[in-house]
């Protein structure tokens, strides 16, 4: 199947007239010349044979516009066509002589409106140069180009006999005659308008009409208008949207596709953005566009188009997305079962409508999920024990758009549980004032059974003891004896540190040492062979003047009740002390007892050595 416009001039097609197929010759394709209105642009057909004979006019008046034949062709004869062809015959405006007895021609948009018409003398190849008194009411049609005065192309037949046939051109030298084609193909002006000559109707069809293999012309029905068109109800400038539309139907089964157009000025003008057989397309709406609307129509392979389906007009939101936060800070150490604080820097928004931030989290490399939405620049959350890794990302948003993401590095979760320390004294508590040695009981444990626990006992940061603890066993931090004696008066801190090699727990206690007196004696008396006569003692150190210093000595230290003699004055004077006791039940043995106590000033002192001799 082809269409009329693709067929060569001189080809024959068939149209049904009064139910009978009639041959029509294609005598021209397109608009013959500038004399013709654009309505004449199509395929020109001329009935091959004479259809009948009849008068040009009911009176001898050669005004074609008022003629009987013009009225007949566009009334009775037009209605002899099948309705589909009748509706497809173009309403054209053809050049004609407007009046009688003159050669003035009305052409172009001033031409005579008709669907069926007679050809003019110029259209069938004649001109004033060959025949006088022809009006210039047309241009030679392609089919008749190069014909001679009696060319056979002009001969028309009625029932097999060559028969003269009317033209629409009046004889301009006489008001009662019109030109017609003689039976031999020549022209003749002697036909009175009331005479009967043959009628060969001419018409113009749309060049896109289809022609079947037997030459029959068939009309093409336009597709139906698409049932719907859908565009987003909110459109952001600078984004790409999807336009969708419903399908069309076509009774000729030759639907080919759709054409989509866009208007950015409320429908004053349109531009095509898509042509094809899909039922959706994408379109980028430039930033700064005020409004946009879309329309779609269907078309078929014959070129027929449906009406438009038009969307509503959408006001475009010309919003700029906020910037992404410049930084996202996540602690390097992440503890399973603990808490975590995440911070990020503020974003900017040139539209001044920043709404807030969305924080998302990925666990063990999985999909991100939103854990916070709001205006803050910090988030405190928890870390579930057992997670292997955790990663965060944050973006800013406003009422219409979102920034890109700022993403942290992935953090490894530490699922180790630190050791515990159990003590009757809470960590950080004060043990009070101590003036003699003491000890603190505690135990350590670790729920991670494979971990061993190393304990360090510290006094003022100095390690006293390090050992591997037995879990849950009672341990004693001893501050006694000589160790206690070496501790200076004042505030001190005890600390027990328990470490499993990955985490350390510290339990701290404070105390105040306050010792205002001292007592020094030999741990074992010095045995003597005989009763001593005198002894000498020297004390080195710093003893305040108001301190109370007492020095006592004995020469029978092994007896159940030794005799202690006061040697304070002699020692302070640097003199020997002379023993008064002369008896010893368990043998003579020497010992001393030095005591010192702060005076009213409260100033402390110390003794670095006690030396002396006995004889």
Coordinates of C-alpha atoms in Angstrom, one line a residue:
X1 CA 0.0 0.0 0.0
X2 CA 1.3 3.5 -1.0
X3 CA 0.0 7.0 -0.5
X4 CA -1.3 9.4 -3.1
X5 CA 1.7 11.8 -2.8
X6 CA 4.2 9.1 -3.7
X7 CA 2.4 8.2 -7.1
X8 CA 3.6 9.7 -10.3
X9 CA 1.5 12.2 -12.4
X10 CA -0.5 10.3 -15.0
X11 CA -1.2 7.4 -12.6
X12 CA -4.8 6.2 -12.2
X13 CA -6.6 5.7 -9.0
X14 CA -10.2 4.7 -8.2
X15 CA -12.9 6.5 -6.3
X16 CA -16.5 5.3 -5.9
X17 CA -19.0 7.6 -7.5
X18 CA -22.7 6.7 -6.8
X19 CA -21.5 3.2 -5.7
X20 CA -19.4 2.6 -8.9
X21 CA -15.6 2.7 -9.0
X22 CA -14.4 5.4 -11.4
X23 CA -10.9 6.0 -12.7
X24 CA -9.3 9.3 -11.9
X25 CA -6.1 10.5 -13.4
X26 CA -3.4 12.2 -11.1
X27 CA -2.8 15.4 -13.1
X28 CA -0.7 17.2 -10.5
X29 CA 1.1 16.9 -7.2
X30 CA 1.3 19.9 -4.9
X31 CA 0.3 23.5 -5.4
X32 CA 0.5 24.4 -9.1
X33 CA 1.8 28.0 -8.6
X34 CA 1.6 31.0 -6.4
X35 CA -1.8 31.9 -8.0
X36 CA -3.3 29.2 -5.8
X37 CA -4.2 29.2 -2.1
X38 CA -2.2 26.8 0.1
X39 CA -5.4 24.8 0.4
X40 CA -4.7 23.6 -3.2
X41 CA -1.5 21.8 -2.0
X42 CA -2.3 18.1 -2.5
X43 CA -2.9 15.5 -5.1
X44 CA -5.0 16.8 -8.1
X45 CA -7.4 14.3 -9.6
X46 CA -9.4 14.5 -12.9
X47 CA -12.1 11.9 -13.8
X48 CA -10.7 9.9 -16.7
X49 CA -13.9 9.7 -18.6
X50 CA -16.8 12.1 -19.1
X51 CA -19.3 11.4 -16.3
X52 CA -22.3 12.9 -18.0
X53 CA -23.4 15.9 -20.1
X54 CA -25.1 19.0 -18.7
X55 CA -25.5 22.7 -19.0
X56 CA -22.7 25.0 -17.8
X57 CA -25.3 27.4 -16.6
X58 CA -29.1 27.6 -16.8
X59 CA -28.8 30.9 -18.6
X60 CA -26.3 32.3 -21.1
X61 CA -24.3 34.0 -18.4
X62 CA -20.7 32.9 -18.0
X63 CA -20.1 33.6 -14.3
X64 CA -18.6 30.4 -13.0
X65 CA -19.2 31.4 -9.4
X66 CA -22.9 31.7 -10.1
X67 CA -23.1 28.8 -12.5
X68 CA -25.5 25.9 -12.3
X69 CA -22.6 23.5 -12.9
X70 CA -20.6 24.9 -9.9
X71 CA -23.6 24.5 -7.7
X72 CA -24.3 21.0 -9.0
X73 CA -20.7 19.7 -8.6
X74 CA -20.5 20.9 -4.9
X75 CA -23.9 19.7 -4.1
X76 CA -25.5 16.7 -5.9
X77 CA -22.3 15.4 -7.4
X78 CA -20.2 15.7 -4.2
X79 CA -22.8 13.6 -2.3
X80 CA -22.3 10.8 -4.8
X81 CA -19.0 9.9 -3.1
X82 CA -18.8 7.5 -0.2
X83 CA -18.8 9.5 3.0
X84 CA -15.2 8.8 4.0
X85 CA -13.9 10.0 0.6
X86 CA -16.4 13.0 0.6
X87 CA -15.0 14.1 3.9
X88 CA -11.4 13.8 2.7
X89 CA -11.9 16.0 -0.4
X90 CA -10.1 19.2 0.3
X91 CA -12.0 22.5 0.4
X92 CA -9.8 24.6 -1.9
X93 CA -9.7 28.1 -3.4
X94 CA -9.2 28.1 -7.1
X95 CA -8.4 31.0 -9.5
X96 CA -11.5 32.1 -11.4
X97 CA -13.0 35.1 -13.3
X98 CA -15.0 37.1 -10.9
X99 CA -17.8 38.4 -13.1
X100 CA -18.8 38.2 -16.8
X101 CA -17.5 39.8 -19.9
X102 CA -14.0 40.5 -18.4
X103 CA -10.7 38.8 -17.8
X104 CA -10.1 39.9 -14.2
X105 CA -9.0 36.9 -12.2
X106 CA -9.4 36.3 -8.4
X107 CA -6.7 34.1 -7.1
X108 CA -4.9 33.0 -4.0
X109 CA -6.9 33.5 -0.8
X110 CA -9.5 35.4 -3.0
X111 CA -10.1 32.3 -5.1
X112 CA -13.4 30.5 -5.4
X113 CA -14.1 28.1 -2.6
X114 CA -15.0 24.6 -3.9
X115 CA -14.5 20.9 -3.4
X116 CA -15.4 19.7 -6.9
X117 CA -14.6 22.0 -9.8
X118 CA -13.9 22.1 -13.6
X119 CA -10.4 22.6 -14.9
X120 CA -9.5 25.9 -16.6
X121 CA -7.9 26.4 -20.0
X122 CA -4.5 27.3 -18.6
X123 CA -4.6 24.2 -16.4
X124 CA -5.1 21.9 -19.4
X125 CA -2.2 23.5 -21.2
X126 CA -3.7 26.3 -23.3
X127 CA -2.7 29.9 -23.2
X128 CA -3.7 33.2 -24.8
X129 CA -0.7 32.8 -27.1
X130 CA -2.5 30.0 -28.9
X131 CA -6.1 30.9 -28.3
X132 CA -7.5 34.4 -27.8
X133 CA -9.8 35.4 -25.0
X134 CA -8.6 32.9 -22.5
X135 CA -8.5 34.4 -19.0
X136 CA -5.3 33.6 -17.0
X137 CA -7.3 31.7 -14.4
X138 CA -4.7 29.1 -13.5
X139 CA -1.4 27.5 -14.3
X140 CA -0.6 24.4 -16.4
X141 CA -0.9 21.2 -14.5
X142 CA 2.0 18.8 -14.7
X143 CA 0.0 16.2 -16.6
X144 CA -0.8 18.6 -19.4
X145 CA 2.7 20.1 -19.8
X146 CA 4.1 20.0 -23.3
X147 CA 0.7 19.1 -24.9
X148 CA -0.2 20.2 -28.4
X149 CA -3.4 21.9 -29.3
X150 CA -5.2 18.6 -30.1
X151 CA -3.3 16.4 -27.7
X152 CA -5.0 13.1 -26.9
X153 CA -4.5 13.7 -23.1
X154 CA -7.4 16.1 -23.3
X155 CA -9.9 13.8 -25.1
X156 CA -12.7 12.6 -22.9
X157 CA -15.0 9.6 -23.5
X158 CA -18.6 9.0 -22.6
X159 CA -19.8 5.5 -23.1
X160 CA -16.8 4.9 -25.4
X161 CA -17.3 7.9 -27.6
X162 CA -15.0 11.0 -27.6
X163 CA -17.1 13.8 -26.2
X164 CA -16.5 17.5 -25.6
X165 CA -16.3 18.6 -22.0
X166 CA -16.7 21.9 -20.2
X167 CA -13.8 24.0 -18.7
X168 CA -14.5 26.6 -16.0
X169 CA -12.9 29.4 -18.1
X170 CA -15.4 31.9 -19.6
X171 CA -15.0 33.4 -23.0
X172 CA -13.9 36.9 -22.1
X173 CA -15.1 38.5 -25.4
X174 CA -18.7 37.5 -24.9
X175 CA -20.8 37.0 -21.7
X176 CA -22.8 34.1 -22.9
X177 CA -20.1 31.6 -23.9
X178 CA -17.6 29.4 -21.9
X179 CA -14.7 27.4 -23.1
X180 CA -14.8 23.6 -23.5
X181 CA -12.5 20.8 -24.8
X182 CA -13.6 19.6 -28.2
X183 CA -13.9 15.9 -29.0
X184 CA -10.5 15.9 -30.8
X185 CA -8.7 17.5 -27.8
X186 CA -8.7 21.1 -29.1
X187 CA -10.5 23.9 -27.4
X188 CA -13.6 25.6 -28.5
X189 CA -15.2 28.9 -27.4
X190 CA -18.5 28.7 -29.3
X191 CA -20.3 26.8 -26.5
X192 CA -23.2 28.7 -25.2
X193 CA -23.6 28.3 -21.5
X194 CA -27.0 26.7 -21.9
X195 CA -25.6 24.0 -24.2
X196 CA -24.9 20.6 -22.7
X197 CA -21.3 19.3 -22.9
X198 CA -19.5 16.6 -20.9
X199 CA -18.6 17.0 -17.3
X200 CA -15.1 15.7 -16.0
X201 CA -15.0 16.6 -12.3
X202 CA -11.7 17.6 -10.7
X203 CA -10.8 17.6 -7.0
X204 CA -7.8 17.7 -4.6
X205 CA -7.2 15.0 -2.0
X206 CA -4.7 14.9 0.9
X207 CA -1.5 13.4 -0.5
X208 CA -1.3 11.2 2.6
X209 CA -4.3 9.1 1.7
X210 CA -3.6 5.5 1.1
X211 CA -3.9 3.7 -2.2
X212 CA -4.3 0.0 -2.4
X213 CA -2.8 -2.3 -5.1
X214 CA -6.0 -2.1 -7.2
X215 CA -5.8 1.7 -7.2
X216 CA -8.6 2.3 -4.7
X217 CA -8.1 5.3 -2.5
X218 CA -8.9 4.7 1.2
X219 CA -9.1 7.3 3.9
X220 CA -7.1 7.1 7.0
X221 CA -8.6 7.7 10.4
X222 CA -6.5 9.7 12.8
X223 CA -5.5 7.9 16.1
X224 CA -7.4 8.7 19.2
X225 CA -6.1 11.4 21.5
X226 CA -3.9 9.9 24.3
X227 CA -6.1 9.1 27.3
X228 CA -4.0 11.0 29.8
X229 CA -0.7 12.8 30.4
X230 CA 1.1 12.8 33.7
X231 CA 3.8 15.1 35.0
X232 CA 5.1 15.5 38.5
X233 CA 3.1 17.8 40.7
X234 CA 6.2 19.5 41.9
X235 CA 9.1 20.2 39.6
X236 CA 12.5 21.5 40.6
X237 CA 14.5 23.7 38.3
X238 CA 17.7 22.0 37.1
X239 CA 16.3 18.5 37.4
X240 CA 15.2 15.8 35.0
X241 CA 11.5 14.7 35.2
X242 CA 9.5 11.9 33.6
X243 CA 6.5 12.7 31.5
X244 CA 4.1 9.8 31.0
X245 CA 0.9 9.4 28.8
X246 CA -1.8 7.0 28.1
X247 CA -2.0 4.9 24.9
X248 CA -4.0 5.8 21.9
X249 CA -6.0 3.6 19.6
X250 CA -6.2 3.6 15.8
X251 CA -9.0 2.0 13.8
X252 CA -6.6 1.6 10.9
X253 CA -4.1 -0.3 13.0
X254 CA -1.3 1.9 11.8
X255 CA -0.5 3.9 15.0
X256 CA 3.1 4.8 14.7
X257 CA 3.9 6.9 17.8
X258 CA 3.6 10.0 19.8
X259 CA 4.9 13.6 19.7
X260 CA 5.4 15.4 23.0
X261 CA 5.8 19.2 23.2
X262 CA 6.7 21.6 26.0
X263 CA 5.7 25.1 26.7
X264 CA 7.5 27.4 29.2
X265 CA 5.3 30.5 28.6
X266 CA 1.9 29.2 29.6
X267 CA 1.1 27.7 26.2
X268 CA 1.9 30.7 24.0
X269 CA 4.5 28.6 22.1
X270 CA 5.5 25.0 22.1
X271 CA 8.6 23.0 21.2
X272 CA 8.8 19.3 20.5
X273 CA 10.9 17.3 23.0
X274 CA 10.1 13.8 21.9
X275 CA 8.9 11.7 19.0
X276 CA 8.7 7.9 19.2
X277 CA 6.6 4.9 20.1
X278 CA 7.2 4.9 23.9
X279 CA 4.6 6.1 26.4
X280 CA 7.1 8.1 28.5
X281 CA 10.1 10.3 28.1
X282 CA 12.4 12.3 30.3
X283 CA 13.0 16.1 30.1
X284 CA 15.4 18.4 31.9
X285 CA 13.8 21.6 33.2
X286 CA 16.5 24.3 33.3
X287 CA 17.1 26.2 36.5
X288 CA 15.4 29.5 36.2
X289 CA 12.3 28.2 34.3
X290 CA 9.2 29.9 35.7
X291 CA 6.6 27.3 34.7
X292 CA 6.2 24.4 32.4
X293 CA 3.4 22.4 30.8
X294 CA 3.4 19.5 28.4
X295 CA 1.1 18.1 25.7
X296 CA 1.1 14.9 23.6
X297 CA -0.6 13.7 20.4
X298 CA -0.5 10.5 18.5
X299 CA 0.3 10.0 14.8
X300 CA 0.0 7.1 12.4
X301 CA 2.1 5.9 9.4
X302 CA -0.2 7.8 7.0
X303 CA 0.7 11.1 8.8
X304 CA -2.7 11.6 10.5
X305 CA -2.5 13.0 14.0
X306 CA -4.8 13.0 17.0
X307 CA -5.7 16.0 19.1
X308 CA -3.5 17.0 22.0
X309 CA -3.7 15.9 25.6
X310 CA -2.4 18.8 27.7
X311 CA -1.1 18.7 31.2
X312 CA -1.8 21.4 33.8
X313 CA 0.7 24.2 34.1
X314 CA 3.3 23.5 36.8
X315 CA 5.1 26.3 38.6
X316 CA 8.8 25.4 38.7
X317 CA 10.6 25.6 42.1
X318 CA 14.0 27.1 41.4
X319 CA 15.7 26.0 44.6
X320 CA 19.5 25.3 45.1
X321 CA 20.4 22.3 47.2
X322 CA 22.5 23.0 50.3
X323 CA 26.2 22.2 50.4
X324 CA 27.3 19.0 52.0
X325 CA 28.8 19.3 55.5
X326 CA 32.5 19.8 55.0
X327 CA 33.6 17.3 57.7
X328 CA 32.1 14.4 59.6
X329 CA 34.0 13.4 62.8
X330 CA 33.7 9.9 64.3
X331 CA 35.9 8.8 67.2
X332 CA 38.8 6.5 66.3
X333 CA 38.1 4.2 69.2
X334 CA 34.6 2.7 69.1
X335 CA 33.6 0.5 72.0
X336 CA 31.0 -2.3 71.7
X337 CA 28.3 -1.8 74.3
X338 CA 29.4 1.8 74.8
X339 CA 28.2 5.2 73.5
X340 CA 29.6 7.3 70.7
X341 CA 29.4 11.0 69.8
X342 CA 29.5 12.1 66.2
X343 CA 29.8 15.7 65.0
X344 CA 29.7 17.5 61.6
X345 CA 30.2 21.0 60.3
X346 CA 27.4 23.3 59.3
X347 CA 26.2 23.5 55.6
X348 CA 25.3 26.6 53.7
X349 CA 22.3 27.2 51.5
X350 CA 22.2 30.1 49.0
X351 CA 18.4 30.2 49.2
X352 CA 18.5 30.6 53.0
X353 CA 16.2 27.7 53.6
X354 CA 18.4 25.1 55.2
X355 CA 16.2 22.8 57.2
X356 CA 18.6 20.4 58.8
X357 CA 20.7 17.2 58.5
X358 CA 20.1 13.5 58.0
X359 CA 22.6 11.1 59.6
X360 CA 22.8 7.5 58.4
X361 CA 24.7 4.5 59.7
X362 CA 26.0 1.3 58.1
X363 CA 26.8 -1.7 60.3
X364 CA 29.2 -4.5 59.2
X365 CA 29.3 -3.0 55.6
X366 CA 25.5 -3.3 55.2
X367 CA 23.0 -0.8 53.9
X368 CA 22.7 2.6 55.4
X369 CA 19.7 3.5 57.6
X370 CA 18.7 6.9 58.9
X371 CA 19.4 7.3 62.7
X372 CA 18.9 11.1 63.0
X373 CA 17.1 13.9 61.3
X374 CA 17.2 17.4 62.8
X375 CA 19.1 20.7 63.1
X376 CA 21.8 19.7 65.5
X377 CA 25.5 19.3 64.5
X378 CA 26.1 16.4 66.9
X379 CA 24.6 13.0 67.7
X380 CA 25.1 10.7 70.6
X381 CA 24.2 7.1 70.1
X382 CA 25.0 3.6 71.3
X383 CA 27.2 0.9 69.8
X384 CA 25.8 -2.6 70.1
X385 CA 28.3 -5.2 71.4
X386 CA 29.0 -7.7 68.6
X387 CA 29.1 -5.3 65.7
X388 CA 32.3 -5.7 63.7
X389 CA 32.4 -2.3 61.9
X390 CA 30.4 0.9 61.8
X391 CA 30.4 3.7 59.3
X392 CA 28.4 7.0 59.1
X393 CA 27.4 9.5 56.5
X394 CA 25.5 12.8 56.7
X395 CA 23.8 15.2 54.3
X396 CA 22.0 18.5 54.5
X397 CA 18.4 19.1 53.3
X398 CA 16.0 22.0 52.7
X399 CA 12.3 21.8 51.9
X400 CA 13.0 20.8 48.3
X401 CA 16.4 19.3 47.9
X402 CA 19.3 17.5 49.6
X403 CA 23.0 17.8 49.4
X404 CA 25.4 15.1 48.6
X405 CA 26.8 12.8 51.4
X406 CA 29.9 13.4 53.5
X407 CA 31.1 9.9 54.6
X408 CA 33.3 8.9 57.5
X409 CA 35.9 6.1 57.3
X410 CA 34.8 2.7 58.6
X411 CA 35.6 2.1 62.2
X412 CA 36.4 -1.3 63.8
X413 CA 34.3 -1.9 66.9
X414 CA 36.2 -3.0 70.0
X415 CA 34.0 -5.7 71.6
X416 CA 36.4 -6.4 74.5
X417 CA 35.0 -6.0 78.0
X418 CA 37.4 -4.3 80.4
X419 CA 38.2 -6.1 83.7
X420 CA 36.1 -5.2 86.8
X421 CA 37.4 -4.3 90.3
X422 CA 35.2 -5.0 93.3
X423 CA 36.0 -3.1 96.5
X424 CA 34.0 -2.2 99.6
X425 CA 35.2 1.3 99.1
X426 CA 33.9 2.9 96.0
X427 CA 36.4 4.2 93.5
X428 CA 37.2 7.9 94.2
X429 CA 36.2 7.6 97.9
X430 CA 38.4 8.9 100.7
X431 CA 39.7 6.5 103.4
X432 CA 40.3 9.3 105.8
X433 CA 43.3 10.1 108.0
X434 CA 45.8 7.3 108.7
X435 CA 48.4 7.4 111.4
X436 CA 49.4 3.8 111.3
X437 CA 49.7 1.1 108.6
X438 CA 46.5 -0.2 106.9
X439 CA 45.4 -2.4 104.0
X440 CA 42.5 -2.4 101.4
X441 CA 40.8 -5.6 100.2
X442 CA 39.6 -6.0 96.6
X443 CA 39.0 -8.6 93.9
X444 CA 39.2 -8.5 90.1
X445 CA 37.2 -10.3 87.4
X446 CA 36.8 -10.4 83.6
X447 CA 33.8 -11.7 81.7
X448 CA 36.0 -12.6 78.7
X449 CA 37.1 -15.9 80.1
X450 CA 40.1 -16.2 77.9
X451 CA 41.7 -13.0 79.1
X452 CA 44.2 -13.1 81.9
X453 CA 44.3 -10.0 84.2
X454 CA 47.4 -8.2 85.3
X455 CA 47.1 -6.1 88.4
X456 CA 49.3 -3.1 89.4
X457 CA 49.1 -1.6 92.9
X458 CA 50.2 2.1 92.9
X459 CA 50.8 4.7 95.5
X460 CA 50.9 8.2 94.1
X461 CA 51.7 6.7 90.7
X462 CA 54.5 4.6 91.8
X463 CA 54.0 0.8 91.4
X464 CA 54.2 -1.1 94.6
X465 CA 53.3 -4.5 93.3
X466 CA 52.5 -6.2 89.9
X467 CA 51.0 -9.7 89.7
X468 CA 48.6 -11.9 87.6
X469 CA 45.4 -12.0 89.5
X470 CA 43.2 -14.9 90.3
X471 CA 39.7 -13.9 89.1
X472 CA 37.3 -13.2 92.0
X473 CA 40.0 -14.0 94.6
X474 CA 40.5 -11.5 97.5
X475 CA 43.7 -9.4 97.2
X476 CA 45.1 -6.9 99.8
X477 CA 46.8 -3.6 99.0
X478 CA 49.0 -3.3 102.1
X479 CA 50.3 0.0 103.3
X480 CA 52.0 -1.2 106.4
X481 CA 55.3 -1.4 108.3
X482 CA 58.3 0.2 106.8
X483 CA 56.3 1.0 103.6
X484 CA 53.9 3.0 105.6
X485 CA 56.7 4.7 107.5
X486 CA 58.3 5.9 104.3
X487 CA 55.1 7.6 103.2
X488 CA 55.2 11.3 104.0
X489 CA 52.5 13.1 105.9
X490 CA 49.9 14.6 103.6
X491 CA 47.3 13.5 100.9
X492 CA 48.0 10.4 98.9
X493 CA 46.3 8.3 96.2
X494 CA 46.1 4.5 96.1
X495 CA 45.3 3.0 92.6
X496 CA 44.6 -0.6 91.6
X497 CA 44.9 -1.1 87.8
X498 CA 43.5 -4.2 86.2
X499 CA 44.4 -4.8 82.6
X500 CA 43.5 -7.7 80.2
X501 CA 46.0 -6.4 77.6
X502 CA 43.3 -4.5 75.7
X503 CA 41.6 -2.4 78.3
X504 CA 42.5 -1.2 81.7
X505 CA 40.2 -0.5 84.7
X506 CA 41.4 1.7 87.5
X507 CA 40.0 1.9 91.1
X508 CA 41.3 4.9 93.0
X509 CA 41.2 5.7 96.7
X510 CA 42.6 8.6 98.6
X511 CA 43.9 9.0 102.2
X512 CA 45.7 11.4 104.4
X513 CA 48.7 10.4 106.4
X514 CA 49.0 12.3 109.7
X515 CA 51.8 11.0 112.1
X516 CA 52.8 13.6 114.8
X517 CA 55.0 11.5 117.0
X518 CA 57.6 8.7 116.5
X519 CA 59.1 6.0 118.6
X520 CA 62.4 4.3 117.7
X521 CA 63.9 1.3 119.5
X522 CA 66.2 -1.6 118.7
X523 CA 64.3 -4.6 117.4
X524 CA 66.6 -6.8 119.6
X525 CA 68.5 -5.7 122.7
X526 CA 72.4 -5.8 122.6
X527 CA 73.7 -8.5 125.0
X528 CA 76.5 -7.4 127.3
X529 CA 79.1 -9.4 129.1
X530 CA 79.0 -7.3 132.2
X531 CA 77.1 -4.5 133.7
X532 CA 77.7 -1.3 131.6
X533 CA 78.7 1.9 133.3
X534 CA 77.9 4.5 130.7
X535 CA 76.3 4.9 127.2
X536 CA 76.5 7.6 124.6
X537 CA 73.7 8.4 122.0
X538 CA 73.8 10.8 119.1
X539 CA 70.6 11.7 117.1
X540 CA 70.9 13.2 113.6
X541 CA 67.9 14.9 111.9
X542 CA 65.7 17.9 112.1
X543 CA 63.8 18.3 115.3
X544 CA 61.8 21.6 115.8
X545 CA 62.7 23.5 119.0
X546 CA 59.3 23.1 120.5
X547 CA 59.2 19.4 119.8
X548 CA 59.1 17.0 122.8
X549 CA 62.1 14.7 122.6
X550 CA 62.6 11.9 125.0
X551 CA 65.5 9.4 125.2
X552 CA 65.4 6.4 127.5
X553 CA 68.0 3.7 127.9
X554 CA 68.1 0.3 129.8
X555 CA 70.9 -2.1 130.7
X556 CA 68.6 -5.0 131.6
X557 CA 66.5 -5.1 128.5
X558 CA 65.9 -8.9 128.7
X559 CA 64.3 -8.8 132.1
X560 CA 60.5 -9.0 132.3
X561 CA 60.3 -5.5 133.7
X562 CA 63.4 -3.6 132.4
X563 CA 64.6 -0.5 134.3
X564 CA 64.3 2.5 131.9
X565 CA 66.5 5.5 132.7
X566 CA 66.0 9.0 131.3
X567 CA 69.0 10.1 129.2
X568 CA 67.3 13.0 127.5
X569 CA 69.4 15.8 129.1
X570 CA 72.7 14.0 128.5
X571 CA 71.8 13.3 124.9
X572 CA 70.7 16.9 124.2
X573 CA 74.0 18.1 126.0
X574 CA 76.2 15.7 124.1
X575 CA 77.2 14.0 127.3
X576 CA 77.4 10.3 128.4
X577 CA 74.7 8.9 130.5
X578 CA 75.8 7.0 133.7
X579 CA 73.7 3.9 134.4
X580 CA 72.2 3.7 137.9
X581 CA 70.8 0.2 137.7
X582 CA 73.3 -2.6 138.7
X583 CA 71.2 -5.8 138.5
X584 CA 69.9 -8.0 135.7
X585 CA 68.0 -11.2 136.2
X586 CA 68.5 -12.4 132.7
X587 CA 71.9 -11.0 132.0
X588 CA 72.8 -7.5 131.1
X589 CA 71.5 -6.3 127.7
X590 CA 71.3 -2.7 126.2
X591 CA 68.4 -1.0 124.4
X592 CA 67.1 2.5 123.9
X593 CA 63.7 4.2 123.2
X594 CA 63.7 7.5 121.4
X595 CA 60.3 9.3 121.1
X596 CA 59.5 12.6 119.5
X597 CA 56.2 14.6 119.3
X598 CA 55.3 17.8 117.6
X599 CA 55.0 20.9 119.6
X600 CA 52.5 23.8 119.6
X601 CA 53.9 25.1 116.3
X602 CA 52.8 22.0 114.5
X603 CA 56.1 21.9 112.6
X604 CA 57.3 18.4 111.7
X605 CA 60.8 17.0 111.8
X606 CA 62.6 13.8 111.1
X607 CA 65.4 11.6 112.4
X608 CA 67.8 10.2 109.9
X609 CA 70.1 8.2 112.2
X610 CA 70.7 7.2 115.8
X611 CA 74.3 6.3 116.8
X612 CA 76.1 5.6 120.0
X613 CA 77.9 3.1 122.2
X614 CA 77.8 1.5 125.6
X615 CA 80.6 0.3 128.0

